[in-house]
PDB file of C-alpha atoms in Angstrom:
ATOM      1  CA  GLY A 298       0.001  -0.003   0.002  1.00  0.00           C
ATOM      2  CA  ALA A 299       0.827   3.753  -0.113  1.00  0.00           C
ATOM      3  CA  VAL A 300       2.340   3.830  -3.563  1.00  0.00           C
ATOM      4  CA  VAL A 301       3.202   7.102  -5.303  1.00  0.00           C
ATOM      5  CA  SER A 302       4.113   7.289  -8.990  1.00  0.00           C
ATOM      6  CA  GLN A 303       5.775  10.017 -11.006  1.00  0.00           C
ATOM      7  CA  HIS A 304       5.833  10.599 -14.722  1.00  0.00           C
ATOM      8  CA  PRO A 305       8.063  10.978 -16.593  1.00  0.00           C
ATOM      9  CA  SER A 306      11.009   9.397 -14.842  1.00  0.00           C
ATOM     10  CA  ARG A 307      13.467  11.213 -17.050  1.00  0.00           C
ATOM     11  CA  VAL A 308      13.106  14.161 -19.394  1.00  0.00           C
ATOM     12  CA  ILE A 309      15.531  16.128 -21.540  1.00  0.00           C
ATOM     13  CA  CYS A 310      14.366  19.422 -22.985  1.00  0.00           C
ATOM     14  CA  LYS A 311      15.704  22.503 -24.679  1.00  0.00           C
ATOM     15  CA  SER A 312      16.194  25.767 -22.889  1.00  0.00           C
ATOM     16  CA  GLY A 313      13.069  27.905 -22.968  1.00  0.00           C
ATOM     17  CA  THR A 314      10.549  25.086 -23.111  1.00  0.00           C
ATOM     18  CA  SER A 315       8.118  24.039 -20.370  1.00  0.00           C
ATOM     19  CA  VAL A 316       8.019  20.644 -18.751  1.00  0.00           C
ATOM     20  CA  LYS A 317       5.160  19.063 -16.785  1.00  0.00           C
ATOM     21  CA  ILE A 318       5.758  16.397 -14.158  1.00  0.00           C
ATOM     22  CA  GLU A 319       2.857  14.343 -12.763  1.00  0.00           C
ATOM     23  CA  CYS A 320       2.649  12.889  -9.282  1.00  0.00           C
ATOM     24  CA  ARG A 321      -0.069  10.331  -8.486  1.00  0.00           C
ATOM     25  CA  SER A 322      -1.050   8.543  -5.321  1.00  0.00           C
ATOM     26  CA  LEU A 323      -2.111   5.131  -6.668  1.00  0.00           C
ATOM     27  CA  ASP A 324      -3.906   3.484  -3.748  1.00  0.00           C
ATOM     28  CA  PHE A 325      -4.867   6.300  -1.424  1.00  0.00           C
ATOM     29  CA  GLN A 326      -6.213   9.826  -1.525  1.00  0.00           C
ATOM     30  CA  ALA A 327      -3.906  12.658  -0.603  1.00  0.00           C
ATOM     31  CA  THR A 328      -5.220  16.070   0.348  1.00  0.00           C
ATOM     32  CA  THR A 329      -1.630  17.242   0.672  1.00  0.00           C
ATOM     33  CA  MET A 330       1.300  16.559  -1.627  1.00  0.00           C
ATOM     34  CA  PHE A 331       4.790  17.992  -1.550  1.00  0.00           C
ATOM     35  CA  TRP A 332       7.406  18.785  -4.182  1.00  0.00           C
ATOM     36  CA  TYR A 333      11.140  18.533  -3.474  1.00  0.00           C
ATOM     37  CA  ARG A 334      14.294  19.193  -5.416  1.00  0.00           C
ATOM     38  CA  GLN A 335      17.527  17.293  -4.926  1.00  0.00           C
ATOM     39  CA  PHE A 336      20.902  18.248  -6.361  1.00  0.00           C
ATOM     40  CA  PRO A 337      23.608  15.568  -6.831  1.00  0.00           C
ATOM     41  CA  LYS A 338      24.939  14.212  -3.569  1.00  0.00           C
ATOM     42  CA  GLN A 339      22.796  16.651  -1.595  1.00  0.00           C
ATOM     43  CA  SER A 340      19.720  16.486   0.569  1.00  0.00           C
ATOM     44  CA  LEU A 341      16.109  17.109  -0.391  1.00  0.00           C
ATOM     45  CA  MET A 342      14.872  20.684  -0.372  1.00  0.00           C
ATOM     46  CA  LEU A 343      11.161  21.322  -0.046  1.00  0.00           C
ATOM     47  CA  MET A 344       9.914  23.526  -2.871  1.00  0.00           C
ATOM     48  CA  ALA A 345       6.197  23.724  -2.184  1.00  0.00           C
ATOM     49  CA  THR A 346       3.215  22.197  -0.417  1.00  0.00           C
ATOM     50  CA  SER A 347       0.293  21.370  -2.669  1.00  0.00           C
ATOM     51  CA  ASN A 348      -3.241  21.166  -1.252  1.00  0.00           C
ATOM     52  CA  GLU A 349      -6.113  19.765  -3.275  1.00  0.00           C
ATOM     53  CA  GLY A 350      -8.409  22.492  -4.492  1.00  0.00           C
ATOM     54  CA  SER A 351      -6.334  25.420  -3.270  1.00  0.00           C
ATOM     55  CA  LYS A 352      -3.188  27.321  -4.161  1.00  0.00           C
ATOM     56  CA  ALA A 353       0.168  25.827  -3.388  1.00  0.00           C
ATOM     57  CA  THR A 354       2.350  27.220  -0.608  1.00  0.00           C
ATOM     58  CA  TYR A 355       5.878  27.906  -1.829  1.00  0.00           C
ATOM     59  CA  GLU A 356       9.024  27.909   0.276  1.00  0.00           C
ATOM     60  CA  GLN A 357      11.084  31.034   0.507  1.00  0.00           C
ATOM     61  CA  GLY A 358      13.213  31.562  -2.569  1.00  0.00           C
ATOM     62  CA  VAL A 359      11.122  29.350  -4.869  1.00  0.00           C
ATOM     63  CA  GLU A 360       9.608  31.273  -7.797  1.00  0.00           C
ATOM     64  CA  LYS A 361       5.925  30.435  -7.985  1.00  0.00           C
ATOM     65  CA  ASP A 362       5.657  31.751 -11.555  1.00  0.00           C
ATOM     66  CA  LYS A 363       8.432  29.460 -12.672  1.00  0.00           C
ATOM     67  CA  PHE A 364       7.326  26.327 -10.825  1.00  0.00           C
ATOM     68  CA  LEU A 365       3.567  26.053 -11.339  1.00  0.00           C
ATOM     69  CA  ILE A 366       1.814  23.558  -9.118  1.00  0.00           C
ATOM     70  CA  ASN A 367      -1.703  22.265  -9.622  1.00  0.00           C
ATOM     71  CA  HIS A 368      -3.439  19.782  -7.326  1.00  0.00           C
ATOM     72  CA  ALA A 369      -6.682  19.233  -9.187  1.00  0.00           C
ATOM     73  CA  SER A 370      -7.736  15.945  -7.578  1.00  0.00           C
ATOM     74  CA  LEU A 371      -7.083  13.910  -4.462  1.00  0.00           C
ATOM     75  CA  THR A 372      -4.730  11.641  -6.395  1.00  0.00           C
ATOM     76  CA  LEU A 373      -2.909  13.985  -8.764  1.00  0.00           C
ATOM     77  CA  SER A 374      -0.564  16.941  -8.421  1.00  0.00           C
ATOM     78  CA  THR A 375       1.448  18.422 -11.279  1.00  0.00           C
ATOM     79  CA  LEU A 376       4.601  20.529 -11.327  1.00  0.00           C
ATOM     80  CA  THR A 377       5.266  22.557 -14.451  1.00  0.00           C
ATOM     81  CA  VAL A 378       8.707  24.057 -14.912  1.00  0.00           C
ATOM     82  CA  THR A 379       8.122  27.018 -17.184  1.00  0.00           C
ATOM     83  CA  SER A 380      10.748  28.442 -19.535  1.00  0.00           C
ATOM     84  CA  ALA A 381      13.292  25.945 -18.270  1.00  0.00           C
ATOM     85  CA  HIS A 382      16.964  26.846 -18.174  1.00  0.00           C
ATOM     86  CA  PRO A 383      20.055  24.690 -17.562  1.00  0.00           C
ATOM     87  CA  GLU A 384      20.138  25.744 -13.898  1.00  0.00           C
ATOM     88  CA  ASP A 385      16.725  24.079 -13.471  1.00  0.00           C
ATOM     89  CA  SER A 386      18.306  20.708 -14.205  1.00  0.00           C
ATOM     90  CA  SER A 387      17.813  18.588 -11.132  1.00  0.00           C
ATOM     91  CA  PHE A 388      16.062  15.560  -9.590  1.00  0.00           C
ATOM     92  CA  TYR A 389      12.479  16.452  -8.662  1.00  0.00           C
ATOM     93  CA  ILE A 390      10.675  14.252  -6.176  1.00  0.00           C
ATOM     94  CA  CYS A 391       7.075  14.398  -5.023  1.00  0.00           C
ATOM     95  CA  SER A 392       5.457  12.945  -1.941  1.00  0.00           C
ATOM     96  CA  ALA A 393       1.935  12.387  -0.755  1.00  0.00           C
ATOM     97  CA  LYS A 394       0.786  12.558   2.827  1.00  0.00           C
ATOM     98  CA  LEU A 395      -1.186   9.711   4.373  1.00  0.00           C
ATOM     99  CA  THR A 396      -2.166  10.500   7.986  1.00  0.00           C
ATOM    100  CA  TYR A 397       1.187  11.538   9.495  1.00  0.00           C
ATOM    101  CA  THR A 398       3.539   9.929   7.003  1.00  0.00           C
ATOM    102  CA  GLN A 399       4.870  11.076   3.632  1.00  0.00           C
ATOM    103  CA  TYR A 400       5.289   8.519   0.839  1.00  0.00           C
ATOM    104  CA  PHE A 401       7.610   9.401  -1.991  1.00  0.00           C
ATOM    105  CA  GLY A 402       7.499   8.969  -5.738  1.00  0.00           C
ATOM    106  CA  PRO A 403      10.514   7.584  -7.631  1.00  0.00           C
ATOM    107  CA  GLY A 404      11.601  11.026  -8.859  1.00  0.00           C
ATOM    108  CA  THR A 405      11.986  12.753 -12.205  1.00  0.00           C
ATOM    109  CA  ARG A 406      15.396  13.634 -13.553  1.00  0.00           C
ATOM    110  CA  LEU A 407      15.195  16.842 -15.589  1.00  0.00           C
ATOM    111  CA  THR A 408      18.010  17.856 -17.887  1.00  0.00           C
ATOM    112  CA  VAL A 409      17.761  21.196 -19.669  1.00  0.00           C
ATOM    113  CA  LEU A 410      20.110  21.663 -22.618  1.00  0.00           C
TER     114      LEU A 410
ATOM    115  CA  GLY B 166      13.901  27.168  11.241  1.00  0.00           C
ATOM    116  CA  ILE B 167      14.685  23.710  12.636  1.00  0.00           C
ATOM    117  CA  GLN B 168      18.205  22.433  12.042  1.00  0.00           C
ATOM    118  CA  VAL B 169      18.709  18.727  11.421  1.00  0.00           C
ATOM    119  CA  GLU B 170      22.159  17.219  11.766  1.00  0.00           C
ATOM    120  CA  GLN B 171      23.016  13.657  10.874  1.00  0.00           C
ATOM    121  CA  SER B 172      26.136  11.720  11.751  1.00  0.00           C
ATOM    122  CA  PRO B 173      28.320  10.252  10.532  1.00  0.00           C
ATOM    123  CA  PRO B 174      28.162  11.679   6.991  1.00  0.00           C
ATOM    124  CA  ASP B 175      29.783   8.554   5.556  1.00  0.00           C
ATOM    125  CA  LEU B 176      30.023   5.020   6.887  1.00  0.00           C
ATOM    126  CA  ILE B 177      31.718   1.978   5.399  1.00  0.00           C
ATOM    127  CA  LEU B 178      30.903  -1.409   6.858  1.00  0.00           C
ATOM    128  CA  GLN B 179      31.778  -4.997   6.251  1.00  0.00           C
ATOM    129  CA  GLU B 180      28.775  -7.221   5.579  1.00  0.00           C
ATOM    130  CA  GLY B 181      27.408  -8.577   8.836  1.00  0.00           C
ATOM    131  CA  ALA B 182      28.461  -5.609  10.967  1.00  0.00           C
ATOM    132  CA  ASN B 183      26.126  -3.489  13.038  1.00  0.00           C
ATOM    133  CA  SER B 184      25.820   0.308  12.887  1.00  0.00           C
ATOM    134  CA  THR B 185      24.130   3.260  14.582  1.00  0.00           C
ATOM    135  CA  LEU B 186      23.127   6.393  12.720  1.00  0.00           C
ATOM    136  CA  ARG B 187      22.280   9.543  14.627  1.00  0.00           C
ATOM    137  CA  CYS B 188      19.948  12.472  13.956  1.00  0.00           C
ATOM    138  CA  ASN B 189      19.969  15.603  16.144  1.00  0.00           C
ATOM    139  CA  PHE B 190      17.380  18.320  15.768  1.00  0.00           C
ATOM    140  CA  SER B 191      17.307  21.816  17.170  1.00  0.00           C
ATOM    141  CA  ASP B 192      13.690  22.239  18.281  1.00  0.00           C
ATOM    142  CA  SER B 193      10.688  20.247  19.359  1.00  0.00           C
ATOM    143  CA  VAL B 194       8.981  18.272  16.593  1.00  0.00           C
ATOM    144  CA  ASN B 195       5.796  16.291  16.163  1.00  0.00           C
ATOM    145  CA  ASN B 196       6.990  14.320  13.170  1.00  0.00           C
ATOM    146  CA  LEU B 197      10.166  12.379  12.554  1.00  0.00           C
ATOM    147  CA  GLN B 198      10.746   9.911   9.757  1.00  0.00           C
ATOM    148  CA  TRP B 199      13.704   7.817   8.625  1.00  0.00           C
ATOM    149  CA  PHE B 200      14.149   7.040   4.954  1.00  0.00           C
ATOM    150  CA  HIS B 201      16.527   4.998   2.839  1.00  0.00           C
ATOM    151  CA  GLN B 202      17.321   6.385  -0.602  1.00  0.00           C
ATOM    152  CA  ASN B 203      18.432   3.612  -2.891  1.00  0.00           C
ATOM    153  CA  PRO B 204      20.953   4.098  -5.733  1.00  0.00           C
ATOM    154  CA  TRP B 205      18.106   4.841  -8.174  1.00  0.00           C
ATOM    155  CA  GLY B 206      16.854   7.725  -6.073  1.00  0.00           C
ATOM    156  CA  GLN B 207      13.732   6.149  -4.595  1.00  0.00           C
ATOM    157  CA  LEU B 208      13.075   7.061  -0.971  1.00  0.00           C
ATOM    158  CA  ILE B 209      11.821   4.150   1.050  1.00  0.00           C
ATOM    159  CA  ASN B 210       9.963   4.735   4.334  1.00  0.00           C
ATOM    160  CA  LEU B 211      11.685   3.040   7.238  1.00  0.00           C
ATOM    161  CA  PHE B 212      10.047   4.505  10.345  1.00  0.00           C
ATOM    162  CA  TYR B 213       7.610   7.152  11.452  1.00  0.00           C
ATOM    163  CA  ILE B 214       8.917   7.721  14.960  1.00  0.00           C
ATOM    164  CA  PRO B 215       8.351  11.100  16.649  1.00  0.00           C
ATOM    165  CA  SER B 216       9.024   9.364  19.967  1.00  0.00           C
ATOM    166  CA  GLY B 217       9.682   5.936  21.425  1.00  0.00           C
ATOM    167  CA  THR B 218      11.211   2.818  19.903  1.00  0.00           C
ATOM    168  CA  LYS B 219      10.207   0.698  16.935  1.00  0.00           C
ATOM    169  CA  GLN B 220      11.679  -2.363  15.292  1.00  0.00           C
ATOM    170  CA  ASN B 221      11.272  -3.827  11.829  1.00  0.00           C
ATOM    171  CA  GLY B 222      13.430  -6.865  11.133  1.00  0.00           C
ATOM    172  CA  ARG B 223      17.086  -5.919  11.263  1.00  0.00           C
ATOM    173  CA  LEU B 224      16.277  -2.252  11.642  1.00  0.00           C
ATOM    174  CA  SER B 225      15.180  -0.429  14.760  1.00  0.00           C
ATOM    175  CA  ALA B 226      14.871   3.205  15.711  1.00  0.00           C
ATOM    176  CA  THR B 227      14.635   5.190  18.910  1.00  0.00           C
ATOM    177  CA  THR B 228      13.665   8.825  19.309  1.00  0.00           C
ATOM    178  CA  VAL B 229      14.199  10.698  22.587  1.00  0.00           C
ATOM    179  CA  ALA B 230      12.099  13.773  21.902  1.00  0.00           C
ATOM    180  CA  THR B 231      12.981  15.527  25.154  1.00  0.00           C
ATOM    181  CA  GLU B 232      16.670  15.381  24.205  1.00  0.00           C
ATOM    182  CA  ARG B 233      16.057  16.051  20.515  1.00  0.00           C
ATOM    183  CA  TYR B 234      17.721  13.123  18.914  1.00  0.00           C
ATOM    184  CA  SER B 235      16.893   9.910  17.101  1.00  0.00           C
ATOM    185  CA  LEU B 236      18.972   6.811  16.417  1.00  0.00           C
ATOM    186  CA  LEU B 237      18.668   4.251  13.634  1.00  0.00           C
ATOM    187  CA  TYR B 238      20.187   0.847  14.264  1.00  0.00           C
ATOM    188  CA  ILE B 239      21.084  -1.503  11.489  1.00  0.00           C
ATOM    189  CA  SER B 240      22.088  -4.994  12.537  1.00  0.00           C
ATOM    190  CA  SER B 241      23.783  -7.710  10.470  1.00  0.00           C
ATOM    191  CA  SER B 242      24.166  -5.318   7.557  1.00  0.00           C
ATOM    192  CA  GLN B 243      23.814  -6.550   3.988  1.00  0.00           C
ATOM    193  CA  THR B 244      25.095  -5.077   0.722  1.00  0.00           C
ATOM    194  CA  THR B 245      21.508  -4.151  -0.142  1.00  0.00           C
ATOM    195  CA  ASP B 246      21.501  -1.794   2.862  1.00  0.00           C
ATOM    196  CA  SER B 247      23.866   0.485   0.959  1.00  0.00           C
ATOM    197  CA  GLY B 248      22.556   3.936   0.068  1.00  0.00           C
ATOM    198  CA  VAL B 249      21.799   7.186   1.835  1.00  0.00           C
ATOM    199  CA  TYR B 250      19.798   7.290   5.050  1.00  0.00           C
ATOM    200  CA  PHE B 251      17.862  10.450   5.723  1.00  0.00           C
ATOM    201  CA  CYS B 252      16.260  11.708   8.873  1.00  0.00           C
ATOM    202  CA  ALA B 253      13.462  14.235   8.364  1.00  0.00           C
ATOM    203  CA  VAL B 254      11.545  16.200  10.981  1.00  0.00           C
ATOM    204  CA  GLY B 255       8.516  18.431  11.085  1.00  0.00           C
ATOM    205  CA  ARG B 256       6.277  20.248  13.471  1.00  0.00           C
ATOM    206  CA  GLY B 257       3.575  21.945  11.441  1.00  0.00           C
ATOM    207  CA  SER B 258       0.005  20.749  10.919  1.00  0.00           C
ATOM    208  CA  GLN B 259       0.646  20.442   7.174  1.00  0.00           C
ATOM    209  CA  GLY B 260       3.248  17.772   7.723  1.00  0.00           C
ATOM    210  CA  ASN B 261       6.151  19.594   6.100  1.00  0.00           C
ATOM    211  CA  LEU B 262       9.448  17.785   6.558  1.00  0.00           C
ATOM    212  CA  ILE B 263      12.947  19.218   6.895  1.00  0.00           C
ATOM    213  CA  PHE B 264      15.639  16.775   5.842  1.00  0.00           C
ATOM    214  CA  GLY B 265      19.081  16.274   7.243  1.00  0.00           C
ATOM    215  CA  LYS B 266      22.033  15.898   4.887  1.00  0.00           C
ATOM    216  CA  GLY B 267      21.987  12.144   5.203  1.00  0.00           C
ATOM    217  CA  THR B 268      24.416   9.350   6.056  1.00  0.00           C
ATOM    218  CA  LYS B 269      25.897   7.526   3.090  1.00  0.00           C
ATOM    219  CA  LEU B 270      26.288   3.869   3.969  1.00  0.00           C
ATOM    220  CA  SER B 271      28.410   1.487   1.958  1.00  0.00           C
ATOM    221  CA  VAL B 272      28.315  -2.200   2.900  1.00  0.00           C
ATOM    222  CA  LYS B 273      31.160  -4.227   1.440  1.00  0.00           C
ATOM    223  CA  PRO B 274      30.840  -7.973   0.791  1.00  0.00           C
TER     224      PRO B 274
END
């Protein structure tokens, strides 16, 4: 139980394009989902908290116009990286909250050329 | 904000050895989780343990909330235990987690 999927697992795009990453809770409903970013050999940094049916809450320093988050249903949250640039290349990981515990997706590796 | 410190940063073990990983945090929390990140990047839930002691097979964890630390014990380590172990804490109602920098464990055959 408590499985979270992400799609795509890997994406390569050109600078200036937008990329959408999907996060789904497969066997439970999640009112709250989270988006993290992880640089190589570093820890996870929380980018934003996504609540179903309301606007996301972004952490300090995260540009909300660049990283668009939509949580349209209790099983799906999406992160869109708009006008991506090479510095946006990273490993993006989502999680979904079930009672007090977060369950993580497998991550999406974004490379911007 | 809350500071989370994990030690040691790196640990190399021979298969079969035991180990203890430590997580210190700077303020009171109502959420503490241990995760194992495998070489493919997947985070695997090990324990939800804001206080007390839990055991799951060869792994066990203890959190002493009043002293602001948690310990993860790995017994009879196996090569498949290799990876990065993260401690993450939180205290808000939303369930936000703050991650430590992790302990990279390498188990040699």
